[in-house]
Amino acid sequence: GLGFQALSALAIHAFDDMRLARLEAEILSMNLPSRNLFQKLGFRHEGTRRQGYYTAGRRLDVETYGLLSLEFEWPKKPEPPTE
């Protein structure tokens, strides 16, 4: 979907153009769609900060995900059409 395309474009820019070594994301544990999106792109779960975020009188767990440039699977370029 659009989220995957946007996150892929961000990773390509970060690793290719900016030459960053890693990307990191902090995601609320209860946000399963976001966790799945980052995992789909290859981010790995690196840890959980228990009760690391406070909002509306509640303390929520925050999960940290990381992706190294060496681990990133670059999208395949489309093959040129054959005649």
Coordinates of N, CA and C in Angstrom, one line a residue:
G1 N 0.8 -1.2 0.0 CA 0.0 0.0 0.0 C 0.9 1.3 0.0
L2 N 0.2 2.4 0.2 CA 0.9 3.7 0.2 C 1.9 3.8 1.3
G3 N 1.6 3.3 2.5 CA 2.5 3.3 3.6 C 3.8 2.6 3.3
F4 N 3.7 1.4 2.7 CA 4.9 0.7 2.4 C 5.7 1.4 1.3
Q5 N 5.1 2.0 0.3 CA 5.8 2.7 -0.7 C 6.5 3.9 -0.1
A6 N 5.8 4.6 0.8 CA 6.4 5.8 1.4 C 7.6 5.4 2.3
L7 N 7.5 4.4 3.1 CA 8.5 4.0 3.9 C 9.7 3.4 3.1
S8 N 9.4 2.7 2.0 CA 10.5 2.3 1.2 C 11.3 3.4 0.5
A9 N 10.5 4.4 0.1 CA 11.2 5.6 -0.5 C 12.0 6.3 0.5
L10 N 11.5 6.4 1.8 CA 12.3 7.0 2.8 C 13.6 6.3 3.1
A11 N 13.5 4.9 3.1 CA 14.7 4.1 3.4 C 15.7 4.2 2.2
I12 N 15.2 4.2 1.0 CA 16.1 4.4 -0.1 C 16.9 5.7 -0.1
H13 N 16.1 6.8 0.2 CA 16.7 8.1 0.3 C 17.8 8.1 1.5
A14 N 17.4 7.6 2.6 CA 18.3 7.6 3.8 C 19.6 6.8 3.5
F15 N 19.4 5.6 2.9 CA 20.6 4.8 2.7 C 21.4 5.1 1.5
D16 N 20.7 5.5 0.4 CA 21.4 5.8 -0.8 C 21.9 7.2 -0.9
D17 N 21.0 8.2 -0.8 CA 21.4 9.6 -0.9 C 22.1 10.1 0.3
M18 N 21.6 9.8 1.5 CA 22.2 10.4 2.7 C 23.3 9.5 3.3
R19 N 23.4 8.3 2.8 CA 24.5 7.4 3.3 C 24.4 7.1 4.8
L20 N 23.2 7.0 5.3 CA 23.0 6.7 6.7 C 23.3 5.2 6.9
A21 N 23.7 4.9 8.1 CA 24.0 3.5 8.4 C 22.8 2.7 9.0
R22 N 21.9 3.5 9.6 CA 20.7 2.8 10.2 C 19.6 3.7 10.3
L23 N 18.4 3.1 10.4 CA 17.1 3.8 10.7 C 16.6 3.2 11.9
E24 N 15.8 4.1 12.7 CA 15.2 3.6 13.9 C 13.8 4.1 14.0
A25 N 12.9 3.4 14.6 CA 11.5 3.8 14.7 C 11.1 3.4 16.1
E26 N 10.3 4.3 16.8 CA 9.7 3.9 18.0 C 8.2 3.9 17.8
I27 N 7.5 2.8 18.1 CA 6.1 2.5 17.8 C 5.4 2.0 19.1
L28 N 4.3 2.6 19.3 CA 3.5 2.1 20.5 C 3.2 0.6 20.3
S29 N 3.3 -0.2 21.3 CA 3.1 -1.6 21.2 C 1.7 -2.0 20.7
M30 N 0.7 -1.1 21.0 CA -0.6 -1.4 20.6 C -0.9 -1.1 19.2
N31 N 0.0 -0.5 18.5 CA -0.1 -0.1 17.1 C 0.3 -1.2 16.1
L32 N -0.4 -2.2 16.1 CA -0.1 -3.4 15.3 C 0.1 -3.1 13.8
P33 N -0.7 -2.3 13.2 CA -0.5 -2.0 11.7 C 0.9 -1.4 11.5
S34 N 1.3 -0.5 12.3 CA 2.6 0.2 12.1 C 3.7 -0.8 12.4
R35 N 3.6 -1.6 13.4 CA 4.6 -2.7 13.7 C 4.8 -3.6 12.5
N36 N 3.6 -4.0 11.9 CA 3.7 -4.9 10.8 C 4.3 -4.3 9.5
L37 N 4.0 -3.0 9.3 CA 4.6 -2.3 8.2 C 6.1 -2.2 8.3
F38 N 6.6 -1.8 9.4 CA 8.1 -1.7 9.6 C 8.7 -3.1 9.5
Q39 N 8.1 -4.1 10.0 CA 8.6 -5.5 9.9 C 8.6 -6.0 8.5
K40 N 7.6 -5.6 7.7 CA 7.5 -6.0 6.3 C 8.7 -5.4 5.5
L41 N 9.2 -4.3 5.9 CA 10.3 -3.6 5.2 C 11.6 -4.2 5.7
G42 N 11.6 -4.9 6.8 CA 12.9 -5.5 7.3 C 13.4 -5.0 8.6
F43 N 12.6 -4.1 9.2 CA 13.0 -3.6 10.5 C 13.0 -4.7 11.5
R44 N 13.9 -4.7 12.4 CA 13.9 -5.7 13.5 C 13.6 -5.1 14.8
H45 N 12.9 -5.9 15.6 CA 12.5 -5.5 17.0 C 13.8 -5.5 17.8
E46 N 14.1 -4.3 18.4 CA 15.4 -4.2 19.2 C 15.1 -4.1 20.7
G47 N 13.9 -3.8 21.1 CA 13.6 -3.7 22.5 C 12.3 -3.0 22.8
T48 N 11.9 -3.1 24.0 CA 10.6 -2.5 24.5 C 10.9 -1.7 25.7
R49 N 10.5 -0.4 25.7 CA 10.5 0.5 26.8 C 9.1 0.3 27.5
R50 N 9.1 -0.4 28.6 CA 7.8 -0.6 29.3 C 7.4 0.7 29.9
Q51 N 6.1 1.0 29.6 CA 5.4 2.2 30.1 C 6.3 3.5 29.8
G52 N 6.8 3.5 28.5 CA 7.7 4.5 28.1 C 7.0 5.7 27.5
Y53 N 5.7 5.7 27.4 CA 4.9 6.8 26.8 C 3.7 7.1 27.7
Y54 N 3.4 8.3 28.0 CA 2.3 8.6 28.9 C 1.4 9.5 28.1
T55 N 0.1 9.2 28.1 CA -0.9 10.0 27.4 C -2.3 9.7 28.0
A56 N -3.1 10.7 28.2 CA -4.5 10.6 28.7 C -4.6 9.7 30.0
G57 N -3.6 9.9 30.9 CA -3.7 9.2 32.1 C -3.2 7.7 32.0
R58 N -2.7 7.3 30.9 CA -2.3 5.9 30.7 C -0.8 5.9 30.3
R59 N -0.2 4.8 30.8 CA 1.2 4.6 30.4 C 1.3 3.4 29.4
L60 N 1.9 3.6 28.3 CA 1.9 2.6 27.2 C 3.3 2.2 26.9
D61 N 3.5 1.0 26.5 CA 4.8 0.4 26.1 C 5.2 1.0 24.7
V62 N 6.5 1.2 24.5 CA 7.0 1.7 23.2 C 8.0 0.6 22.7
E63 N 7.9 0.2 21.5 CA 8.8 -0.7 20.9 C 9.7 0.0 20.0
T64 N 11.0 -0.4 20.0 CA 12.0 0.2 19.1 C 12.3 -0.8 18.0
Y65 N 12.3 -0.4 16.8 CA 12.7 -1.2 15.6 C 13.8 -0.5 14.9
G66 N 14.8 -1.3 14.4 CA 15.9 -0.7 13.7 C 16.1 -1.5 12.4
L67 N 16.7 -0.8 11.5 CA 17.1 -1.4 10.2 C 18.5 -0.8 9.8
L68 N 19.4 -1.7 9.5 CA 20.8 -1.3 9.1 C 20.8 -1.3 7.6
S69 N 21.6 -0.4 7.0 CA 21.7 -0.3 5.6 C 22.1 -1.6 5.0
L70 N 23.0 -2.4 5.7 CA 23.4 -3.7 5.2 C 22.3 -4.7 5.1
E71 N 21.3 -4.5 5.9 CA 20.2 -5.5 6.0 C 19.0 -5.1 5.0
F72 N 19.0 -3.9 4.5 CA 18.0 -3.4 3.7 C 18.0 -4.1 2.3
E73 N 16.8 -4.7 2.0 CA 16.7 -5.4 0.7 C 16.2 -4.3 -0.3
W74 N 17.1 -3.9 -1.2 CA 16.7 -2.9 -2.2 C 15.7 -3.5 -3.2
P75 N 14.7 -2.6 -3.5 CA 13.7 -3.1 -4.5 C 14.3 -3.4 -5.8
K76 N 13.8 -4.4 -6.5 CA 14.3 -4.8 -7.8 C 13.8 -3.8 -8.8
K77 N 14.8 -3.4 -9.7 CA 14.4 -2.5 -10.8 C 13.6 -3.3 -11.8
P78 N 12.6 -2.8 -12.5 CA 11.9 -3.5 -13.5 C 12.8 -3.8 -14.7
E79 N 12.6 -5.0 -15.2 CA 13.3 -5.4 -16.4 C 12.8 -4.6 -17.6
P80 N 13.7 -4.2 -18.5 CA 13.3 -3.4 -19.7 C 12.5 -4.4 -20.6
P81 N 11.5 -3.8 -21.3 CA 10.7 -4.6 -22.1 C 11.5 -5.3 -23.3
T82 N 11.2 -6.5 -23.6 CA 11.8 -7.2 -24.7 C 11.0 -7.1 -25.9
E83 N 11.6 -7.0 -27.1 CA 10.8 -6.9 -28.3 C 10.7 -8.2 -29.0

